[in-house]
XYZ file of C-alpha atoms in Angstrom:
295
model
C 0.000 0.000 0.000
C 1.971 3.319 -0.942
C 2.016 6.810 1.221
C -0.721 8.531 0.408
C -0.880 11.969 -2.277
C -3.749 13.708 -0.663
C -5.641 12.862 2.749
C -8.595 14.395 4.415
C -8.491 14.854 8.163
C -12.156 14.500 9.853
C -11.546 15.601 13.341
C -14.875 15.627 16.117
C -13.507 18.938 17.727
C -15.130 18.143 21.413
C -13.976 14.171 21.726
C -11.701 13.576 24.592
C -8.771 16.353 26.089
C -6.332 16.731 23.479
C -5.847 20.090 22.034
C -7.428 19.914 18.208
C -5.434 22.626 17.405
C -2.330 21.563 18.230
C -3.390 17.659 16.520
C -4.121 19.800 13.356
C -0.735 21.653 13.369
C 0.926 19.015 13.231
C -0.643 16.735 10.601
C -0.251 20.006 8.589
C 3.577 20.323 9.295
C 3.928 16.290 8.204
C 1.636 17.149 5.270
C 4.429 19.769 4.583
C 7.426 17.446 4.823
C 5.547 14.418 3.160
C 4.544 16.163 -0.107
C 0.912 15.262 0.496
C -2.371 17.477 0.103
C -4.302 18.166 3.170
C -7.933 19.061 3.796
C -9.340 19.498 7.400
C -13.259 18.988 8.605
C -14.553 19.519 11.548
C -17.584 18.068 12.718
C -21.073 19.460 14.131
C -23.230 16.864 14.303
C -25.329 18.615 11.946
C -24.328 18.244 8.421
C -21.609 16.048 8.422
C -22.104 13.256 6.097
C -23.351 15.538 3.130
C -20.098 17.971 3.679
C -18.307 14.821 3.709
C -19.420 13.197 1.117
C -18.509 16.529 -1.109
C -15.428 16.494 -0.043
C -14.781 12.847 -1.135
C -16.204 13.345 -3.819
C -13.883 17.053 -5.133
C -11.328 16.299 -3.713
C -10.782 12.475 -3.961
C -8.157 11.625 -1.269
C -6.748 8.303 -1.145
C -6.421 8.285 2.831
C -9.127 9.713 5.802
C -7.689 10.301 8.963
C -10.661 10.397 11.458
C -9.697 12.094 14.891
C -12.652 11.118 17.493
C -13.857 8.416 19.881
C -15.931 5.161 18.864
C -19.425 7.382 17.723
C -17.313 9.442 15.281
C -15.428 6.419 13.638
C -18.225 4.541 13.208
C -19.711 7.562 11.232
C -17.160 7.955 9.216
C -16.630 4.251 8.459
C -20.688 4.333 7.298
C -19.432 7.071 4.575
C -16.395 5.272 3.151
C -17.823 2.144 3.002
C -18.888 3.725 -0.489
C -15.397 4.883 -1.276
C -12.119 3.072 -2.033
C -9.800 4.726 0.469
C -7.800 3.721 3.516
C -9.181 4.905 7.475
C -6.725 6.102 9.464
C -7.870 6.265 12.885
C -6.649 8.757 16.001
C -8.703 7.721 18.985
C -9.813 10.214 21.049
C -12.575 8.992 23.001
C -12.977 7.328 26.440
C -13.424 3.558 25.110
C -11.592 3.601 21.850
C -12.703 -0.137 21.689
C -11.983 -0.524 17.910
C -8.406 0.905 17.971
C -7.752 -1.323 21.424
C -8.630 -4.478 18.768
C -6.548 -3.215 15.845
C -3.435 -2.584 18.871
C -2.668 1.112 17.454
C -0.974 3.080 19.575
C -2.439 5.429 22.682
C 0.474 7.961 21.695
C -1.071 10.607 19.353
C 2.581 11.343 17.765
C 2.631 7.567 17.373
C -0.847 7.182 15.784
C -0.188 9.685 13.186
C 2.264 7.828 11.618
C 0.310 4.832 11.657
C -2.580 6.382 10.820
C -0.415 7.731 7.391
C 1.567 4.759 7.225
C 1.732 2.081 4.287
C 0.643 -1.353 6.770
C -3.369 -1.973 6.395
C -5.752 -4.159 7.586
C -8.810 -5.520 6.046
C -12.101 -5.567 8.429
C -15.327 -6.580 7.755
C -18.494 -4.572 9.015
C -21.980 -5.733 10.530
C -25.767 -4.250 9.831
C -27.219 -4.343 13.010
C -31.140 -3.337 12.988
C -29.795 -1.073 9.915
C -26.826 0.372 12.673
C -23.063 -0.156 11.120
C -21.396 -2.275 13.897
C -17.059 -2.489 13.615
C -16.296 -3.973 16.846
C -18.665 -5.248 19.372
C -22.521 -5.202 20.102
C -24.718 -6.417 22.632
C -28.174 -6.911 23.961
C -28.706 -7.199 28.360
C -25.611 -6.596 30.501
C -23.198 -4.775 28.977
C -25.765 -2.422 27.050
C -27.306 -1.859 30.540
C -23.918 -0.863 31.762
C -22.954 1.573 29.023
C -26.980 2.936 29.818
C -25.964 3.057 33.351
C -22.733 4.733 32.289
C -24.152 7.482 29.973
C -26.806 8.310 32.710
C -24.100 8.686 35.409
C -22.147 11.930 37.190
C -18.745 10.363 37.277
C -16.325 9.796 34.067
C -13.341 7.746 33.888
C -12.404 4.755 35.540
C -14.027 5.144 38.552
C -17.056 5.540 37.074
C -16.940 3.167 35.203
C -16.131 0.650 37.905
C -19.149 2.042 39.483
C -21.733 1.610 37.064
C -19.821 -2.100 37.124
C -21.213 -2.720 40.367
C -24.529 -1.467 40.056
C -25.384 -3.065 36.964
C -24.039 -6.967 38.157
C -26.742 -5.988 41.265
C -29.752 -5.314 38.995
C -28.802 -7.401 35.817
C -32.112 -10.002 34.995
C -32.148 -12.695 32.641
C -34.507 -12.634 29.330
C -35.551 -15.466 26.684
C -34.546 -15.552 23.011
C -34.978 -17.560 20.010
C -31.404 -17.525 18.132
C -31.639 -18.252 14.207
C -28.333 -18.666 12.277
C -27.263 -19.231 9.007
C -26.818 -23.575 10.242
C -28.943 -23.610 13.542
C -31.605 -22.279 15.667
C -31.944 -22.458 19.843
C -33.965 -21.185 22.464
C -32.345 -19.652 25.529
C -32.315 -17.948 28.678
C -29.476 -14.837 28.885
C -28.229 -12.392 30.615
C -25.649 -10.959 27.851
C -25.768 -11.480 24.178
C -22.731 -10.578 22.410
C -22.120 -9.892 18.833
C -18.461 -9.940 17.980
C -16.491 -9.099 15.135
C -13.544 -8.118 17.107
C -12.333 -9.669 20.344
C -12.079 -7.193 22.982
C -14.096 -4.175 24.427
C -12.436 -0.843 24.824
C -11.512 -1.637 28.630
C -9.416 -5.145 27.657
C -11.871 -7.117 28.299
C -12.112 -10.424 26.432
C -15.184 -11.591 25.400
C -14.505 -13.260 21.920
C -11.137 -14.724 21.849
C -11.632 -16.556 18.878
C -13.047 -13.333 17.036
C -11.199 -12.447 13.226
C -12.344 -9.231 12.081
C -11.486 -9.568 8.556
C -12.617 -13.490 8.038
C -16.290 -13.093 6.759
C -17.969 -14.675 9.759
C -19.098 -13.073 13.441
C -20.225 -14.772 16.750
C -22.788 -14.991 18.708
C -21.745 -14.789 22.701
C -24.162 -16.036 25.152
C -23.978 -16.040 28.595
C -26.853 -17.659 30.765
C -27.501 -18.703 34.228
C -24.852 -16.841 35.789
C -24.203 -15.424 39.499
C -22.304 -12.775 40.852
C -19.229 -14.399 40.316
C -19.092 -15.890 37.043
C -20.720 -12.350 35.877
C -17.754 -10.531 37.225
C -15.516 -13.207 35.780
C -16.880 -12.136 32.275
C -16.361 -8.511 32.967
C -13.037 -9.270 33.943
C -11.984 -11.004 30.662
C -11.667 -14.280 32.488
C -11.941 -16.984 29.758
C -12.367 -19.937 31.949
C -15.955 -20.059 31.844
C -18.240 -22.524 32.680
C -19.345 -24.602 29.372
C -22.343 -25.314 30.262
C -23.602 -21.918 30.494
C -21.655 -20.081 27.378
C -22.355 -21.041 23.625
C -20.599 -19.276 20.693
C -21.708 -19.904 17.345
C -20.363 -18.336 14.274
C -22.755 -16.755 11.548
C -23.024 -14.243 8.449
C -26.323 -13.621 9.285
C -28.684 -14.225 12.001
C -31.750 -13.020 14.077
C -31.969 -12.819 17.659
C -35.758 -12.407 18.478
C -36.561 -11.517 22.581
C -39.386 -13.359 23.687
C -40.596 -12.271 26.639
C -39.939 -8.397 26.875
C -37.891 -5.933 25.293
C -34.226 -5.748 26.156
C -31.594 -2.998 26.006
C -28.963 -3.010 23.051
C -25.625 -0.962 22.202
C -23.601 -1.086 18.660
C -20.124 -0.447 19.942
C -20.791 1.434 22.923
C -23.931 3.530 21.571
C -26.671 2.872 23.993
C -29.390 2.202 21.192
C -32.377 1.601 23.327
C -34.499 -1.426 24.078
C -35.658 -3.726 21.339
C -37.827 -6.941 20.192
C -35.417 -8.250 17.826
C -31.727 -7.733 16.019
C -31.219 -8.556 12.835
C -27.110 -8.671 12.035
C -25.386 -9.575 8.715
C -21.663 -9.399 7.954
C -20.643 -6.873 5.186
C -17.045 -8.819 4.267
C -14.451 -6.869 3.710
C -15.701 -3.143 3.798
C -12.735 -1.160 5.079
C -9.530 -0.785 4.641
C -7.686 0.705 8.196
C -4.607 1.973 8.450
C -2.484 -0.541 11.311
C 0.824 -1.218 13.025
C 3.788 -2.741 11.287
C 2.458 -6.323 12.753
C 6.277 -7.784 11.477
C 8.196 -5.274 14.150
């Protein structure tokens, strides 16, 4: 994959505590050295994709460097999935659980020149209830943590380990009826993962066996747990009991709730509560900008 001529930098001016400014100065400086041509957008949550989408389309650069936590990616991945350029990504947010999969670095100096380097990665996408899902998704515990999270007063770590506690002490079980492309199951859960990548934001594991460029996702689901083997989830622990965790792999498949709605987040965008999910695997659909993995 060679340097790229011309790049587009899409930056979401109010994610995390870096100074934009300064992030911008110094793309512009490398844009200088490098020979390449630089356009900058900011976001407002207003217009974006349209003013994006004429930008692609005038000014035709052949790398987007997107500067913004999981919400802004995920935009921007929804637009170029209709272009043939390479994502860069600078993660700015307080999860970042899509650059935590893809191991690019938490040093912004560092991520630039991954971000503009010539080492890519193929990953697929998922259609979620018409949602574009890159990482992972879920339906009962973890959405009502990142609910619980999004409703709370504290930020950061602590907060987070909080909202951890609360949510294992109010966390109920619901009934689905799975159908995949080879099988179909009824079920008791209390977490229903869908997984392209391995790993949420914080480390956890929850899909070690996840590839996010091989076509396929899986289906995570937890039933019948207690406090401990809850915690033991959140925790990354993969020595699980069996008996209560099934993974399946699927391109497509429905997960209908049968006895109530339950809540559901697409890579850590509380979405609501819902009857049903319908996810398919788009193969292939980006190209993202990665690590050297050889060094």
């Amino acid at each position: 994959m060679p340097f790229p001529k011309k790049v587009l930098l899409v930056i979401n001016p109010i994610a995390g505590t870096e100074d934009k400014d300064e992030l911008i100065e110094n793309i512009r400086e490398m844009s200088a050295s490098r020979g390449f041509a630089l356009e900058v957008y900011k976001t407002d949550g207003e217009n974006d994709r349209k003013a994006i989408e004429k930008i692609m389309d005038d000014f035709q650069p052949d790398r987007v460097l997107v500067a913004g936590g999981d919400g802004t990616i995920n935009q921007i991945a929804d637009i170029l999935r209709d272009y043939d350029t390479v994502m860069g990504l600078l993660p700015l947010g307080s999860a970042n659980g899509l650059a935590t999969n893809l191991g690019l670095p938490t040093d912004i100096e560092e991520g630039i020149e991954v971000a503009l380097g010539e080492h890519t990665f193929c990953l697929d996408g998922l259609l979620l209830n018409g949602h574009l899902g890159l990482h992972l998704s879920d339906l009962g515990l973890n959405a009502r943590l990142v609910k619980n999270y999004e409703e709370g007063s504290v930020r950061g770590k602590w907060g987070y380990a909080k909202e951890v506690i609360h949510t294992l002490s109010e966390h109920e079980l619901f009934r689905v009826r799975i159908t995949t492309d080879t099988e179909t199951y009824e079920t008791e859960a209390t977490i229903i993962i869908i997984g392209n990548a391995t790993m949420y934001g914080t480390g956890v594991v929850v899909n070690p066996g996840g590839d996010m460029c091989d076509g396929h996702f899986e289906i995570i689901t937890a039933t019948h747990f207690d406090f401990i083997e809850l915690a033991k989830l959140l925790a990354g622990s993969t020595e699980l009991d069996p008996e209560v965790v099934k993974i399946s792999r699927a391109t497509r498949a429905e997960i209908e709730c049968l006895d109530q709605k339950v809540l559901f987040q697409v890579d850590g965008e509380f979405l609501g509560s819902v009857n049903r999910v319908k996810a398919q695997v788009l193969p292939a659909l980006l190209t993202i900008a990665v690590p050297d993995r050889e060094s």
